[in-house]
Short mmCIF file of C-alpha atoms in Angstrom, two decimals:
data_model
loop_
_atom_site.label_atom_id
_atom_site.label_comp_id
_atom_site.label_asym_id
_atom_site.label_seq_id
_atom_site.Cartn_x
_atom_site.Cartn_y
_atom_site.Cartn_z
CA UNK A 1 -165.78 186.34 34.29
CA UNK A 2 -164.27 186.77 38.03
CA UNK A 3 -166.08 185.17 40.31
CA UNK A 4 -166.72 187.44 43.26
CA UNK A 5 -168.14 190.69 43.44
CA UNK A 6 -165.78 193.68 44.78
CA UNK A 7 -165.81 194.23 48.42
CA UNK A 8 -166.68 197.73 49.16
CA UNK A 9 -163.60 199.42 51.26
CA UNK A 10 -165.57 200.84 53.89
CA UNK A 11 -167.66 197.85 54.51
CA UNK A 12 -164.41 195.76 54.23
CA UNK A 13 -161.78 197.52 56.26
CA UNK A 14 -158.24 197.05 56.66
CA UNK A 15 -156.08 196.89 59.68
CA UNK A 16 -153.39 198.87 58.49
CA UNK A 17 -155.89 201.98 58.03
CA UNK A 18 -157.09 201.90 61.27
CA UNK A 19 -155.01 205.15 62.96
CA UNK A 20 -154.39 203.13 66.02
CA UNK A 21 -152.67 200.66 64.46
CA UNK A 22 -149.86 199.43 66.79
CA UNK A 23 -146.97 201.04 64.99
CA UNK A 24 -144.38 197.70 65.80
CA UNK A 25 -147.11 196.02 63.95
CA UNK A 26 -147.90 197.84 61.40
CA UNK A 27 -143.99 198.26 60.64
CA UNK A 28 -143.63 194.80 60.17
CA UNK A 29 -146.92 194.24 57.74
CA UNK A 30 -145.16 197.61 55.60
CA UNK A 31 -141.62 195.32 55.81
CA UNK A 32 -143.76 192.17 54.17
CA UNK A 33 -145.52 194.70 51.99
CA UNK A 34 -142.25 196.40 50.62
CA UNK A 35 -140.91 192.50 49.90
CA UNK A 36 -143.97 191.59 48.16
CA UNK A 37 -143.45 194.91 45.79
CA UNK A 38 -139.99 194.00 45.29
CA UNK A 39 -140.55 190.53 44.61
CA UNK A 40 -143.52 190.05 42.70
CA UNK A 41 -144.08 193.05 40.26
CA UNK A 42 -145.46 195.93 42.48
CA UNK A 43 -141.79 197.81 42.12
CA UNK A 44 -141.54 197.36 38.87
CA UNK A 45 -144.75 197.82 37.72
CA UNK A 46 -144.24 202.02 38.78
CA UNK A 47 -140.42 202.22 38.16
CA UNK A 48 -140.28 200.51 34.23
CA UNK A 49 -142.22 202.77 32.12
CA UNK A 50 -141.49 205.75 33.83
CA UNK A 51 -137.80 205.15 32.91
CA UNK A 52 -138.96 203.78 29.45
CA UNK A 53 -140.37 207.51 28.98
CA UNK A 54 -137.66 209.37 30.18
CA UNK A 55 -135.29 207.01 28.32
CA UNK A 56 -135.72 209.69 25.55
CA UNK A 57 -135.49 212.62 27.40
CA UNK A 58 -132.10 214.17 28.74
CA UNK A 59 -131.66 214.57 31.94
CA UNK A 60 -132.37 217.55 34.40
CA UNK A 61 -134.70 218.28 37.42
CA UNK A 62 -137.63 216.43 38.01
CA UNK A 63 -140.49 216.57 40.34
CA UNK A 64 -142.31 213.29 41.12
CA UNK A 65 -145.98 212.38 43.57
CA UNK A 66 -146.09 209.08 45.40
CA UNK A 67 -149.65 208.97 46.61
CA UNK A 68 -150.40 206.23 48.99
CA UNK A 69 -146.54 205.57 49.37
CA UNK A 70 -146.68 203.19 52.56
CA UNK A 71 -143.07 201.95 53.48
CA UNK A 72 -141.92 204.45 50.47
CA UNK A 73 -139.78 201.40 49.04
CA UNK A 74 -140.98 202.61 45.69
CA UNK A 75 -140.11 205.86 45.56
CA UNK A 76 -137.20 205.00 47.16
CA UNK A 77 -136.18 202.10 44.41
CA UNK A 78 -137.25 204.45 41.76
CA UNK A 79 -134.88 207.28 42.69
CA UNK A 80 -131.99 205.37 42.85
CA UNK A 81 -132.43 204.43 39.23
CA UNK A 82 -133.02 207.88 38.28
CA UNK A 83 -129.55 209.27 39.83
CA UNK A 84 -128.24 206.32 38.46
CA UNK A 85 -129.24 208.00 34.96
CA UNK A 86 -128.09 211.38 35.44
CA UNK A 87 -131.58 212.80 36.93
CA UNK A 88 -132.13 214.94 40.14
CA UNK A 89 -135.31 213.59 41.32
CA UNK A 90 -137.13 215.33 43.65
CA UNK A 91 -140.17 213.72 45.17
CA UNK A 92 -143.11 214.29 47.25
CA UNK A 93 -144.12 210.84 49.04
CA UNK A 94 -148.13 211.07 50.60
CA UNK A 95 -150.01 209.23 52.83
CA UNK A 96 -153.26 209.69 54.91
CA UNK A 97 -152.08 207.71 57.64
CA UNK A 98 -150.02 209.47 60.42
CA UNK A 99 -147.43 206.65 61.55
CA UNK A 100 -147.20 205.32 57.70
CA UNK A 101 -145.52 208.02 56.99
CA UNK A 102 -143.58 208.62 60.21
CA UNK A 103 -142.54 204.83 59.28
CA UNK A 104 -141.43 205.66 55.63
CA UNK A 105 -139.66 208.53 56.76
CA UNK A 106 -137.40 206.12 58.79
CA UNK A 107 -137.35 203.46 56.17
CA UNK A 108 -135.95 205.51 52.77
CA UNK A 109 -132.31 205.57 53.04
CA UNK A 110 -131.66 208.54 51.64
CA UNK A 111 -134.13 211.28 52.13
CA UNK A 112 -132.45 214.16 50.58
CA UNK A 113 -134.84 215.16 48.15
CA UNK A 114 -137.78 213.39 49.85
CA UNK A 115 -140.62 215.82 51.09
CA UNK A 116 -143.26 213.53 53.42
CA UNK A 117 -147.32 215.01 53.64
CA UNK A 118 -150.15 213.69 54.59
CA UNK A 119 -153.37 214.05 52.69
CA UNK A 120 -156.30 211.85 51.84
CA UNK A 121 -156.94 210.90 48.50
CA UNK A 122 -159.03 211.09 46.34
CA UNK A 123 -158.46 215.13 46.09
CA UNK A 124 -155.03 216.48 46.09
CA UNK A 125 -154.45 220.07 46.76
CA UNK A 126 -152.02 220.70 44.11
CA UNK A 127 -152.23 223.05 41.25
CA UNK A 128 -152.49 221.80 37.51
CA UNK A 129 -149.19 220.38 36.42
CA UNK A 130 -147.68 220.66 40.11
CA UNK A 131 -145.43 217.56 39.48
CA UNK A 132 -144.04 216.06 36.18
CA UNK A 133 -144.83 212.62 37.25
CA UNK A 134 -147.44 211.26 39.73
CA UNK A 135 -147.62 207.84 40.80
CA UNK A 136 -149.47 205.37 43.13
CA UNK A 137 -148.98 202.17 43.87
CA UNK A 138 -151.57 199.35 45.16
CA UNK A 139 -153.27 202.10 46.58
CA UNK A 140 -156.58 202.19 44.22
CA UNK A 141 -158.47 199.57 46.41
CA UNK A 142 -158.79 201.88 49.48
CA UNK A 143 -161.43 203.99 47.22
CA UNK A 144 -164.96 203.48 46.50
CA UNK A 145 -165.51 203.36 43.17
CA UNK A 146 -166.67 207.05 42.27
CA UNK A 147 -163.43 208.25 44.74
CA UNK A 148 -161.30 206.06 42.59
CA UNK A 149 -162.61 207.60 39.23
CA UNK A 150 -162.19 211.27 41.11
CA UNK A 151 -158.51 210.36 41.90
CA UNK A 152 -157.63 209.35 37.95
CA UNK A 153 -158.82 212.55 37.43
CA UNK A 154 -156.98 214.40 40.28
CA UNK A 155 -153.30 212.38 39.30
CA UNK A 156 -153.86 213.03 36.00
CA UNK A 157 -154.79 217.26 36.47
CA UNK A 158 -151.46 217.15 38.75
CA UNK A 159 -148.93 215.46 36.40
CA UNK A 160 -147.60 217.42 34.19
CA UNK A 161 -146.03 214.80 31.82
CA UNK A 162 -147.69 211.94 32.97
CA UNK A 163 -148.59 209.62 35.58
CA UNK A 164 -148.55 205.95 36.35
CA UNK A 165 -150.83 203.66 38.44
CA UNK A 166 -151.18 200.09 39.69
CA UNK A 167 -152.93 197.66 41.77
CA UNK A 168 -153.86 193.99 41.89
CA UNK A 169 -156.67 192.47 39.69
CA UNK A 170 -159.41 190.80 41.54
CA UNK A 171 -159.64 187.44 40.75
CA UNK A 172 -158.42 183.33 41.13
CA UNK A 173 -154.98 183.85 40.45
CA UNK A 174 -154.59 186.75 42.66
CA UNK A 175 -156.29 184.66 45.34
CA UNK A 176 -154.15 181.83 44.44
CA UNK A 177 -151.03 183.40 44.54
CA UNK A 178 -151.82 185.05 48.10
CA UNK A 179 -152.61 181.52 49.06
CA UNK A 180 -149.11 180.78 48.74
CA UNK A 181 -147.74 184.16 50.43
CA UNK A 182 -149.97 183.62 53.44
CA UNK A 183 -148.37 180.05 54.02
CA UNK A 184 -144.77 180.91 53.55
CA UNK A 185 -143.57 184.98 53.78
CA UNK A 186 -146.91 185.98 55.63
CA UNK A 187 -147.23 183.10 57.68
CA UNK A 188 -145.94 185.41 60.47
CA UNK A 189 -147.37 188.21 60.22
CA UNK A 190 -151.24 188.14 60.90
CA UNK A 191 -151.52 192.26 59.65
CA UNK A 192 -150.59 191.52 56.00
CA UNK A 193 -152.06 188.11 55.94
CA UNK A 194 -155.54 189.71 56.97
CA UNK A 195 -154.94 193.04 55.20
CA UNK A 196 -154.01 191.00 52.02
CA UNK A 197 -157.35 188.77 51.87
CA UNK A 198 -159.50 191.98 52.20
CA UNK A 199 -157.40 194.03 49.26
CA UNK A 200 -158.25 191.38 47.05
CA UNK A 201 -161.38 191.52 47.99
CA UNK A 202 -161.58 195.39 47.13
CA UNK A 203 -159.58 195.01 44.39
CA UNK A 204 -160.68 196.16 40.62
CA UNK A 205 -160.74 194.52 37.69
CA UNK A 206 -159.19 195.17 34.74
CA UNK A 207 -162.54 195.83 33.11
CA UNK A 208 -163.62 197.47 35.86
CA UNK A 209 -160.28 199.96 35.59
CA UNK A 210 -161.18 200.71 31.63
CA UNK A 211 -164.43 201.73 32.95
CA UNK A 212 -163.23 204.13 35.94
CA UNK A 213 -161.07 205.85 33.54
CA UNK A 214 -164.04 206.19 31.17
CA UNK A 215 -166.11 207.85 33.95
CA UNK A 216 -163.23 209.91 34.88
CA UNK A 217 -163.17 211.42 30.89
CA UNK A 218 -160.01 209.84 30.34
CA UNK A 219 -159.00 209.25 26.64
CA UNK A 220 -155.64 209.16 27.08
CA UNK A 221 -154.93 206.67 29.05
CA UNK A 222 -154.29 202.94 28.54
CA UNK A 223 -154.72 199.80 30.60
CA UNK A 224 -152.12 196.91 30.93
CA UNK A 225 -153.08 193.95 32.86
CA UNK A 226 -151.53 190.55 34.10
CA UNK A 227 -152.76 187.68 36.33
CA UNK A 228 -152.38 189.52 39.55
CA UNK A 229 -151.93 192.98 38.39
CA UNK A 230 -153.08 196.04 35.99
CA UNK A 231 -151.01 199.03 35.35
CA UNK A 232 -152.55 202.35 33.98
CA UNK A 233 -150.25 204.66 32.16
CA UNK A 234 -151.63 208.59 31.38
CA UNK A 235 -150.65 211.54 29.62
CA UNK A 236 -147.53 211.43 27.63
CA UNK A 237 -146.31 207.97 29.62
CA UNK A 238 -149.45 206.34 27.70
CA UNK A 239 -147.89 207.38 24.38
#
C-alpha cells in the first residue's frame, strides 16, 4: 500500500507551469529534466516499444504526437533512432506552456520534420487517427484525475496505430530515489528540486493507472510498472 495520498495538481502547483516562469530558469530545470529522462528510464520508457512495434513493420512515412514534450529531448532521441532505421518521421511536439516550447524549439537539433503547437491537454483538436503514434511523457501528473482519464481517451481516439504513455509511480522508492537526485544533479537547481517533490506528490499509481484506463473504456490497453515508473501501451503497441 503507498503511503501518501495523491496531491491534487491544482492544489499542488508547480513552478515550471506558472507562465511567468523566468525563462533562464526554467531552461535550466528542462536541461536537469532532459538528463533525468536520459538517465534514469524516462527516454526509454517512450522510445523502446515503439521501435519494438515497428520492428515488424517496413519502413515508410510516419506521423508521431508528443504531448507535454517539455525540452523535446524525447522526441528528439526517438527520431534519431527512427532515421537510423530507414523511417521518415514526422512529428508534432505540444505543449501548453508558451516559453516550453519556444525552449524546445531551440533545444532539438534537428527540426526538420518537427512541427511545435501549443494546446492544453486533456482535449486535443485532432481528428480520429490524425497521427500513427501519440506519445507523452511524465506529463500525466499535471491532470486531475477525471482530465487524466479524458486524455487516455483523447491519445488513444488520435493514434492511429497506437500510443504510448509514462510517468512516475507514487511511492517510497520514487521518493527515495529523488532523495538522491536532489543532493547530487539537482542540488543546483532549486526549479527541478521543488518541481520534482510536488510531481511525486501528484503522481499515480500503478493501480491507480489500471483504474483511469478503466474509466476511460479502455480494454486495450496494458499497464507496465517499475519502482519509479509505469508505462501504458494502447492500440496495436499493447499487442
Amino acid at each position: 500500500m503507498e503511503e501518501f495520498a495523491r496531491a491534487s495538481p491544482s492544489r499542488t502547483p508547480e513552478l515550471m507551469d506558472d507562465p511567468a516562469c523566468d525563462a533562464a530558469e526554467l531552461d535550466r530545470a528542462l536541461d536537469a529534466l532532459a538528463t533525468i529522462n536520459r538517465w534514469f528510464g524516462g527516454t526509454t520508457a517512450i522510445r523502446r516499444p515503439i521501435e519494438s512495434a515497428l520492428g515488424e513493420w517496413t519502413p515508410g512515412e510516419l506521423l508521431l504526437l508528443d504531448v507535454g514534450t517539455g525540452a523535446g529531448d524525447i522526441p528528439a532521441a526517438l527520431a534519431r533512432q527512427l532515421r537510423a532505421g530507414g523511417w521518415s518521421p514526422r512529428f508534432v511536439l505540444a505543449d501548453n506552456h508558451a516559453t516550453t516550447l519556444r525552449l524546445a524549439r531551440d533545444r532539438v537539433p534537428d527540426t526538420q520534420g518537427f512541427c511545435f503547437v501549443r494546446l492544453d491537454a486533456p482535449r486535443l483538436p485532432l481528428a480520429d487517427d490524425a497521427v500513427d503514434i501519440g506519445f507523452s511523457g511524465t506529463m500525466l501528473h499535471h491532470l486531475e484525475t477525471e482530465a487524466a482519464a479524458e486524455f487516455l481517451r483523447e491519445i488513444d481516439r488520435v493514434s492511429r496505430v497506437g500510443w504510448v504513455v509514462s510517468d512516475l509511480r507514487r511511492g517510497a522508492s520514487l521518493r527515495a530515489a529523488f532523495g538522491v537526485l536532489a543532493v547530487t544533479l539537482l542540488w543546483r537547481n532549486p526549479t527541478a528540486r521543488a518541481d520534482g517533490m510536488a510531481s511525486i506528490r501528484r503522481a499515480f499509481t500503478a493501480a491507480e493507472i489500471r483504474a483511469l484506463l478503466d474509466r476511460a473504456g479502455l480494454e486495450r490497453a496494458v499497464v507496465h510498472s517499475g519502482p519509479i515508473r509505469w508505462v501504458v501501451l494502447g492500440g496495436q503497441l499493447a499487442d
